mmCIF file of C-alpha atoms in Angstrom:
data_model
loop_
_atom_site.group_PDB
_atom_site.id
_atom_site.type_symbol
_atom_site.label_atom_id
_atom_site.label_comp_id
_atom_site.label_asym_id
_atom_site.label_seq_id
_atom_site.Cartn_x
_atom_site.Cartn_y
_atom_site.Cartn_z
ATOM 1 C CA UNK A 1 -20.310 291.048 52.463
ATOM 2 C CA UNK A 2 -20.864 294.683 53.468
ATOM 3 C CA UNK A 3 -24.122 295.420 55.268
ATOM 4 C CA UNK A 4 -24.617 299.186 55.078
ATOM 5 C CA UNK A 5 -27.728 301.132 56.045
ATOM 6 C CA UNK A 6 -28.508 304.657 54.814
ATOM 7 C CA UNK A 7 -27.471 306.005 58.211
ATOM 8 C CA UNK A 8 -24.195 304.078 58.060
ATOM 9 C CA UNK A 9 -23.407 305.334 54.543
ATOM 10 C CA UNK A 10 -24.104 308.938 55.600
ATOM 11 C CA UNK A 11 -21.915 308.515 58.664
ATOM 12 C CA UNK A 12 -19.011 307.109 56.646
ATOM 13 C CA UNK A 13 -19.286 309.865 54.006
ATOM 14 C CA UNK A 14 -19.383 312.717 56.547
ATOM 15 C CA UNK A 15 -16.617 311.237 58.661
ATOM 16 C CA UNK A 16 -14.454 310.595 55.583
ATOM 17 C CA UNK A 17 -14.697 314.216 54.392
ATOM 18 C CA UNK A 18 -13.847 315.541 57.841
ATOM 19 C CA UNK A 19 -10.968 313.141 58.484
ATOM 20 C CA UNK A 20 -9.333 313.601 55.089
ATOM 21 C CA UNK A 21 -9.472 317.397 55.498
ATOM 22 C CA UNK A 22 -7.699 317.059 58.857
ATOM 23 C CA UNK A 23 -5.153 314.621 57.385
ATOM 24 C CA UNK A 24 -4.384 317.048 54.527
ATOM 25 C CA UNK A 25 -3.824 319.931 56.965
ATOM 26 C CA UNK A 26 -1.461 317.918 59.159
ATOM 27 C CA UNK A 27 0.309 316.375 56.151
ATOM 28 C CA UNK A 28 0.950 319.929 54.950
ATOM 29 C CA UNK A 29 2.637 320.818 58.280
ATOM 30 C CA UNK A 30 4.788 317.681 58.176
ATOM 31 C CA UNK A 31 5.776 318.203 54.522
ATOM 32 C CA UNK A 32 6.797 321.860 54.980
ATOM 33 C CA UNK A 33 8.833 321.125 58.104
ATOM 34 C CA UNK A 34 10.527 318.072 56.524
ATOM 35 C CA UNK A 35 11.546 320.153 53.498
ATOM 36 C CA UNK A 36 12.897 322.848 55.845
ATOM 37 C CA UNK A 37 14.743 320.140 57.801
ATOM 38 C CA UNK A 38 16.417 318.841 54.624
ATOM 39 C CA UNK A 39 17.430 322.357 53.558
ATOM 40 C CA UNK A 40 18.695 323.630 56.930
ATOM 41 C CA UNK A 41 19.867 320.255 58.269
ATOM 42 C CA UNK A 42 18.290 321.225 61.599
ATOM 43 C CA UNK A 43 15.012 322.258 63.231
ATOM 44 C CA UNK A 44 14.413 324.535 66.198
ATOM 45 C CA UNK A 45 12.490 323.287 69.245
ATOM 46 C CA UNK A 46 9.179 324.760 68.114
ATOM 47 C CA UNK A 47 9.451 323.069 64.719
ATOM 48 C CA UNK A 48 10.363 319.721 66.302
ATOM 49 C CA UNK A 49 7.193 319.780 68.397
ATOM 50 C CA UNK A 50 5.069 320.853 65.415
ATOM 51 C CA UNK A 51 6.572 318.087 63.241
ATOM 52 C CA UNK A 52 5.773 315.336 65.753
ATOM 53 C CA UNK A 53 2.373 316.871 66.517
ATOM 54 C CA UNK A 54 1.414 316.940 62.835
ATOM 55 C CA UNK A 55 2.635 313.360 62.345
ATOM 56 C CA UNK A 56 0.738 312.016 65.367
ATOM 57 C CA UNK A 57 -2.464 313.774 64.310
ATOM 58 C CA UNK A 58 -2.179 312.484 60.748
ATOM 59 C CA UNK A 59 -1.913 308.861 61.886
ATOM 60 C CA UNK A 60 -4.500 309.371 64.634
ATOM 61 C CA UNK A 61 -7.048 310.482 62.036
ATOM 62 C CA UNK A 62 -5.957 307.678 59.696
ATOM 63 C CA UNK A 63 -6.540 304.918 62.254
ATOM 64 C CA UNK A 64 -9.787 306.593 63.399
ATOM 65 C CA UNK A 65 -11.115 306.464 59.841
ATOM 66 C CA UNK A 66 -10.019 302.835 59.301
ATOM 67 C CA UNK A 67 -11.667 301.707 62.541
ATOM 68 C CA UNK A 68 -14.894 303.597 61.814
ATOM 69 C CA UNK A 69 -15.029 302.315 58.225
ATOM 70 C CA UNK A 70 -14.540 298.688 59.256
ATOM 71 C CA UNK A 71 -16.954 298.885 62.211
ATOM 72 C CA UNK A 72 -19.726 300.285 59.974
ATOM 73 C CA UNK A 73 -19.113 298.567 56.610
ATOM 74 C CA UNK A 74 -17.481 295.259 57.689
ATOM 75 C CA UNK A 75 -18.241 294.876 61.433
ATOM 76 C CA UNK A 76 -17.530 291.121 61.424
ATOM 77 C CA UNK A 77 -13.893 291.826 60.494
ATOM 78 C CA UNK A 78 -13.380 293.153 64.012
ATOM 79 C CA UNK A 79 -13.847 289.594 65.298
ATOM 80 C CA UNK A 80 -10.726 288.468 63.409
ATOM 81 C CA UNK A 81 -7.752 288.325 65.759
ATOM 82 C CA UNK A 82 -5.945 290.727 66.225
ATOM 83 C CA UNK A 83 -7.573 293.457 64.083
ATOM 84 C CA UNK A 84 -9.497 295.289 66.816
ATOM 85 C CA UNK A 85 -6.548 294.976 69.231
ATOM 86 C CA UNK A 86 -4.095 296.514 66.750
ATOM 87 C CA UNK A 87 -6.474 299.277 65.664
ATOM 88 C CA UNK A 88 -7.353 300.309 69.209
ATOM 89 C CA UNK A 89 -3.737 300.064 70.376
ATOM 90 C CA UNK A 90 -2.471 302.242 67.514
ATOM 91 C CA UNK A 91 -5.400 304.646 67.958
ATOM 92 C CA UNK A 92 -4.596 305.063 71.665
ATOM 93 C CA UNK A 93 -0.871 305.553 70.984
ATOM 94 C CA UNK A 94 -1.418 308.359 68.465
ATOM 95 C CA UNK A 95 -4.250 309.890 70.506
ATOM 96 C CA UNK A 96 -2.003 310.153 73.575
ATOM 97 C CA UNK A 97 0.821 311.541 71.450
ATOM 98 C CA UNK A 98 -1.565 314.087 69.963
ATOM 99 C CA UNK A 99 -2.687 315.502 73.312
ATOM 100 C CA UNK A 100 0.698 315.413 75.023
ATOM 101 C CA UNK A 101 2.496 317.020 72.075
ATOM 102 C CA UNK A 102 -0.172 319.752 72.084
ATOM 103 C CA UNK A 103 0.381 320.290 75.796
ATOM 104 C CA UNK A 104 4.167 320.307 75.241
ATOM 105 C CA UNK A 105 3.746 323.044 72.635
ATOM 106 C CA UNK A 106 1.757 325.175 75.106
ATOM 107 C CA UNK A 107 4.378 324.635 77.839
ATOM 108 C CA UNK A 108 7.149 325.526 75.377
ATOM 109 C CA UNK A 109 5.406 328.800 74.436
ATOM 110 C CA UNK A 110 4.943 329.636 78.107
ATOM 111 C CA UNK A 111 8.564 328.993 79.125
ATOM 112 C CA UNK A 112 10.039 330.661 76.038
ATOM 113 C CA UNK A 113 7.967 333.850 76.182
ATOM 114 C CA UNK A 114 6.899 334.417 79.807
ATOM 115 C CA UNK A 115 9.163 336.440 82.098
ATOM 116 C CA UNK A 116 9.461 335.659 85.816
ATOM 117 C CA UNK A 117 12.262 336.381 88.295
ATOM 118 C CA UNK A 118 12.105 332.859 89.728
ATOM 119 C CA UNK A 119 15.479 331.063 89.455
ATOM 120 C CA UNK A 120 13.934 327.716 88.466
ATOM 121 C CA UNK A 121 11.885 329.366 85.710
ATOM 122 C CA UNK A 122 15.019 331.142 84.470
ATOM 123 C CA UNK A 123 16.851 327.795 84.428
ATOM 124 C CA UNK A 124 14.058 326.255 82.324
ATOM 125 C CA UNK A 125 14.137 329.191 79.908
ATOM 126 C CA UNK A 126 17.887 328.764 79.379
ATOM 127 C CA UNK A 127 17.777 324.954 79.081
ATOM 128 C CA UNK A 128 14.439 324.563 77.264
ATOM 129 C CA UNK A 129 16.015 323.780 73.871
ATOM 130 C CA UNK A 130 17.968 320.905 75.435
ATOM 131 C CA UNK A 131 14.955 319.709 77.442
ATOM 132 C CA UNK A 132 12.550 319.547 74.466
ATOM 133 C CA UNK A 133 14.069 316.426 72.759
ATOM 134 C CA UNK A 134 13.974 314.506 76.054
ATOM 135 C CA UNK A 135 10.431 315.715 76.713
ATOM 136 C CA UNK A 136 9.317 314.496 73.286
ATOM 137 C CA UNK A 137 11.085 311.158 73.785
ATOM 138 C CA UNK A 138 9.411 310.702 77.183
ATOM 139 C CA UNK A 139 6.039 311.558 75.654
ATOM 140 C CA UNK A 140 6.479 308.926 72.942
ATOM 141 C CA UNK A 141 7.528 306.276 75.466
ATOM 142 C CA UNK A 142 4.508 307.010 77.712
ATOM 143 C CA UNK A 143 2.185 306.930 74.695
ATOM 144 C CA UNK A 144 3.689 303.610 73.580
ATOM 145 C CA UNK A 145 3.160 302.135 77.065
ATOM 146 C CA UNK A 146 -0.493 303.215 76.996
ATOM 147 C CA UNK A 147 -0.934 301.794 73.478
ATOM 148 C CA UNK A 148 0.471 298.416 74.604
ATOM 149 C CA UNK A 149 -1.722 298.520 77.722
ATOM 150 C CA UNK A 150 -4.828 299.129 75.596
ATOM 151 C CA UNK A 151 -3.856 296.286 73.252
ATOM 152 C CA UNK A 152 -3.483 293.849 76.183
ATOM 153 C CA UNK A 153 -6.759 294.925 77.848
ATOM 154 C CA UNK A 154 -8.761 294.486 74.648
ATOM 155 C CA UNK A 155 -7.020 291.201 73.839
ATOM 156 C CA UNK A 156 -7.877 289.757 77.267
ATOM 157 C CA UNK A 157 -11.463 291.005 77.060
ATOM 158 C CA UNK A 158 -11.981 289.508 73.603
ATOM 159 C CA UNK A 159 -10.414 286.158 74.578
ATOM 160 C CA UNK A 160 -12.613 285.876 77.680
ATOM 161 C CA UNK A 161 -15.736 286.483 75.611
ATOM 162 C CA UNK A 162 -15.083 284.224 72.620
ATOM 163 C CA UNK A 163 -17.722 281.779 73.825
ATOM 164 C CA UNK A 164 -20.348 284.525 73.593
ATOM 165 C CA UNK A 165 -19.790 285.361 69.933
ATOM 166 C CA UNK A 166 -22.001 282.627 68.542
ATOM 167 C CA UNK A 167 -24.963 283.558 66.373
ATOM 168 C CA UNK A 168 -27.765 285.272 68.266
ATOM 169 C CA UNK A 169 -25.553 286.259 71.185
ATOM 170 C CA UNK A 170 -23.228 288.767 69.535
ATOM 171 C CA UNK A 171 -24.932 291.726 71.247
ATOM 172 C CA UNK A 172 -24.376 290.097 74.641
ATOM 173 C CA UNK A 173 -20.725 289.633 73.743
ATOM 174 C CA UNK A 174 -20.384 293.342 73.039
ATOM 175 C CA UNK A 175 -21.919 294.185 76.412
ATOM 176 C CA UNK A 176 -19.634 291.776 78.266
ATOM 177 C CA UNK A 177 -16.565 293.066 76.443
ATOM 178 C CA UNK A 178 -17.506 296.665 77.220
ATOM 179 C CA UNK A 179 -17.616 295.788 80.914
ATOM 180 C CA UNK A 180 -13.842 295.189 80.730
ATOM 181 C CA UNK A 181 -13.173 298.592 79.194
ATOM 182 C CA UNK A 182 -13.734 300.837 82.213
ATOM 183 C CA UNK A 183 -9.979 300.891 82.715
ATOM 184 C CA UNK A 184 -9.624 302.197 79.139
ATOM 185 C CA UNK A 185 -11.882 305.111 80.026
ATOM 186 C CA UNK A 186 -9.698 305.732 83.073
ATOM 187 C CA UNK A 187 -6.540 305.748 80.931
ATOM 188 C CA UNK A 188 -8.120 308.117 78.407
ATOM 189 C CA UNK A 189 -9.304 310.369 81.212
ATOM 190 C CA UNK A 190 -5.781 310.419 82.645
ATOM 191 C CA UNK A 191 -4.350 311.521 79.278
ATOM 192 C CA UNK A 192 -6.978 314.258 78.932
ATOM 193 C CA UNK A 193 -6.479 315.478 82.500
ATOM 194 C CA UNK A 194 -2.660 315.661 82.485
ATOM 195 C CA UNK A 195 -2.488 317.466 79.151
ATOM 196 C CA UNK A 196 -5.391 319.756 80.099
ATOM 197 C CA UNK A 197 -3.690 320.732 83.379
ATOM 198 C CA UNK A 198 -0.497 321.571 81.464
ATOM 199 C CA UNK A 199 -2.491 323.823 79.118
ATOM 200 C CA UNK A 200 -4.286 325.553 82.020
ATOM 201 C CA UNK A 201 -1.055 326.261 83.918
ATOM 202 C CA UNK A 202 0.636 327.507 80.738
ATOM 203 C CA UNK A 203 -2.247 329.880 80.014
ATOM 204 C CA UNK A 204 -2.323 331.199 83.607
ATOM 205 C CA UNK A 205 1.461 331.771 83.786
ATOM 206 C CA UNK A 206 1.551 333.423 80.371
ATOM 207 C CA UNK A 207 -1.405 335.650 81.232
ATOM 208 C CA UNK A 208 0.243 336.732 84.500
ATOM 209 C CA UNK A 209 3.502 337.464 82.683
ATOM 210 C CA UNK A 210 1.661 339.450 80.014
ATOM 211 C CA UNK A 211 -0.185 341.492 82.632
ATOM 212 C CA UNK A 212 3.016 342.304 84.571
ATOM 213 C CA UNK A 213 4.918 343.164 81.407
ATOM 214 C CA UNK A 214 2.129 345.391 80.095
ATOM 215 C CA UNK A 215 1.868 347.273 83.390
ATOM 216 C CA UNK A 216 5.639 347.774 83.391
ATOM 217 C CA UNK A 217 5.621 349.125 79.838
ATOM 218 C CA UNK A 218 2.755 351.520 80.630
ATOM 219 C CA UNK A 219 4.558 352.780 83.716
ATOM 220 C CA UNK A 220 7.729 353.486 81.727
ATOM 221 C CA UNK A 221 5.775 354.786 78.686
ATOM 222 C CA UNK A 222 7.511 352.268 76.448
ATOM 223 C CA UNK A 223 6.468 349.839 73.729
ATOM 224 C CA UNK A 224 7.879 346.345 73.463
ATOM 225 C CA UNK A 225 7.794 343.558 70.936
ATOM 226 C CA UNK A 226 7.538 341.198 73.898
ATOM 227 C CA UNK A 227 3.914 342.242 74.367
ATOM 228 C CA UNK A 228 3.119 341.150 70.800
ATOM 229 C CA UNK A 229 4.893 337.835 71.400
ATOM 230 C CA UNK A 230 2.856 337.339 74.594
ATOM 231 C CA UNK A 231 -0.404 338.089 72.778
ATOM 232 C CA UNK A 232 0.376 335.721 69.875
ATOM 233 C CA UNK A 233 1.270 332.912 72.282
ATOM 234 C CA UNK A 234 -1.869 333.603 74.336
ATOM 235 C CA UNK A 235 -4.053 333.373 71.219
ATOM 236 C CA UNK A 236 -2.561 329.993 70.348
ATOM 237 C CA UNK A 237 -2.902 328.626 73.895
ATOM 238 C CA UNK A 238 -6.405 330.036 74.421
ATOM 239 C CA UNK A 239 -7.604 328.603 71.093
ATOM 240 C CA UNK A 240 -6.317 325.205 72.204
ATOM 241 C CA UNK A 241 -7.870 325.701 75.654
ATOM 242 C CA UNK A 242 -11.325 326.513 74.231
ATOM 243 C CA UNK A 243 -11.282 323.606 71.785
ATOM 244 C CA UNK A 244 -9.955 321.331 74.513
ATOM 245 C CA UNK A 245 -12.918 322.232 76.748
ATOM 246 C CA UNK A 246 -15.368 321.489 73.923
ATOM 247 C CA UNK A 247 -13.547 318.265 73.077
ATOM 248 C CA UNK A 248 -13.542 317.145 76.717
ATOM 249 C CA UNK A 249 -17.266 317.857 77.061
ATOM 250 C CA UNK A 250 -18.096 315.705 74.041
ATOM 251 C CA UNK A 251 -15.694 313.018 75.271
ATOM 252 C CA UNK A 252 -17.787 312.793 78.447
ATOM 253 C CA UNK A 253 -20.942 312.584 76.304
ATOM 254 C CA UNK A 254 -19.492 309.690 74.294
ATOM 255 C CA UNK A 255 -18.695 307.834 77.536
ATOM 256 C CA UNK A 256 -22.231 308.363 78.808
ATOM 257 C CA UNK A 257 -24.158 307.559 75.632
ATOM 258 C CA UNK A 258 -21.915 304.717 74.407
ATOM 259 C CA UNK A 259 -23.394 302.492 77.112
ATOM 260 C CA UNK A 260 -26.935 303.519 76.072
ATOM 261 C CA UNK A 261 -26.373 302.765 72.355
ATOM 262 C CA UNK A 262 -27.761 306.162 71.289
ATOM 263 C CA UNK A 263 -26.164 306.644 67.880
ATOM 264 C CA UNK A 264 -27.928 309.941 67.165
ATOM 265 C CA UNK A 265 -25.959 311.504 70.037
ATOM 266 C CA UNK A 266 -22.718 309.597 69.435
ATOM 267 C CA UNK A 267 -22.390 310.623 65.771
ATOM 268 C CA UNK A 268 -22.181 314.444 66.238
ATOM 269 C CA UNK A 269 -20.008 313.918 69.324
ATOM 270 C CA UNK A 270 -17.496 311.857 67.325
ATOM 271 C CA UNK A 271 -17.552 314.402 64.489
ATOM 272 C CA UNK A 272 -16.728 317.272 66.838
ATOM 273 C CA UNK A 273 -14.031 315.268 68.619
ATOM 274 C CA UNK A 274 -12.304 314.388 65.360
ATOM 275 C CA UNK A 275 -12.601 317.950 64.041
ATOM 276 C CA UNK A 276 -10.228 319.076 66.803
ATOM 277 C CA UNK A 277 -6.910 317.849 65.258
ATOM 278 C CA UNK A 278 -7.644 319.538 61.931
ATOM 279 C CA UNK A 279 -9.018 322.836 63.253
ATOM 280 C CA UNK A 280 -6.263 323.347 65.830
ATOM 281 C CA UNK A 281 -3.565 322.476 63.278
ATOM 282 C CA UNK A 282 -5.063 325.045 60.893
ATOM 283 C CA UNK A 283 -4.838 327.680 63.658
ATOM 284 C CA UNK A 284 -1.186 326.705 64.203
ATOM 285 C CA UNK A 285 -0.517 327.161 60.470
ATOM 286 C CA UNK A 286 -2.091 330.628 60.443
ATOM 287 C CA UNK A 287 -0.119 331.654 63.534
ATOM 288 C CA UNK A 288 3.212 330.497 62.054
ATOM 289 C CA UNK A 289 4.613 332.934 59.423
ATOM 290 C CA UNK A 290 6.574 330.261 57.534
ATOM 291 C CA UNK A 291 3.658 327.820 57.312
ATOM 292 C CA UNK A 292 1.176 330.588 56.494
ATOM 293 C CA UNK A 293 3.291 331.949 53.614
ATOM 294 C CA UNK A 294 3.752 328.468 52.159
ATOM 295 C CA UNK A 295 0.016 327.756 52.395
ATOM 296 C CA UNK A 296 -0.901 331.059 50.699
ATOM 297 C CA UNK A 297 1.654 330.371 47.966
ATOM 298 C CA UNK A 298 0.156 326.931 47.303
ATOM 299 C CA UNK A 299 -3.393 328.293 47.282
ATOM 300 C CA UNK A 300 -2.380 331.029 44.813
ATOM 301 C CA UNK A 301 -0.815 328.430 42.495
ATOM 302 C CA UNK A 302 -3.934 326.270 42.664
ATOM 303 C CA UNK A 303 -6.141 329.295 41.967
ATOM 304 C CA UNK A 304 -4.024 330.270 38.937
ATOM 305 C CA UNK A 305 -4.194 326.743 37.480
ATOM 306 C CA UNK A 306 -7.974 326.665 37.921
ATOM 307 C CA UNK A 307 -8.349 330.071 36.238
ATOM 308 C CA UNK A 308 -6.152 328.962 33.306
ATOM 309 C CA UNK A 309 -8.534 326.082 32.628
#
């Protein structure tokens, strides 16, 4: 039987609204790109990354909502083997995919748009379209390895603490299980750090290229579309960088306050963390002409149908 407090019901309602908004945004990206894929029979490298990014974020938010709903409404279901193992494993897989696909998109923008005389950078620029599929495949394999690792860690922790799940000692069981999860925090930190470093380097290289190109254009009294391309890419990367910093800060807060059982701090931290996939995907839609036109067309149709009623 569900055992829901007023705080729990409020948490579920707020989290549900936020998650379903993010899922709709990412489902929109996936749907538009899949339709384009069927029509053109092919996708460019940018669209491939966006397609996988939207898919990973959709399922990441889906599993986040399922886990939160069960843990609040039916917490005893998490004791049934292997529900918590599968949920956490899938959550970790899509979370890793989400961050590494985002970082891959930033790296792609940097290599495609930035201009440097370095021979290795020139080689990457020429071969980037062939490298992207292998990069995405490697990202999925690494994410799958981490998801399996998380599943095994949680499974071992739960099995070792089965004798502590009797009535009256469930809270002690949670504490003992959490003691096994420090390695999970390390894995999550590794994912955050590697993807964050890729974003930082992409932003720095793109900014340097933009500065050099702008100085060159001013010296020659010329205008170039390349400057506009640099600025658009910088906006996308900087928006991700800013949100990444905020997300990382609240991730640290969740690690700190999860051990102290302070739900009033954990709740807004989780809300902000799970707002990231939806907000950043919306920025990507508005910065992509094809996605933006499709979204405006849909919104106009919806507005017309509402007015007709």
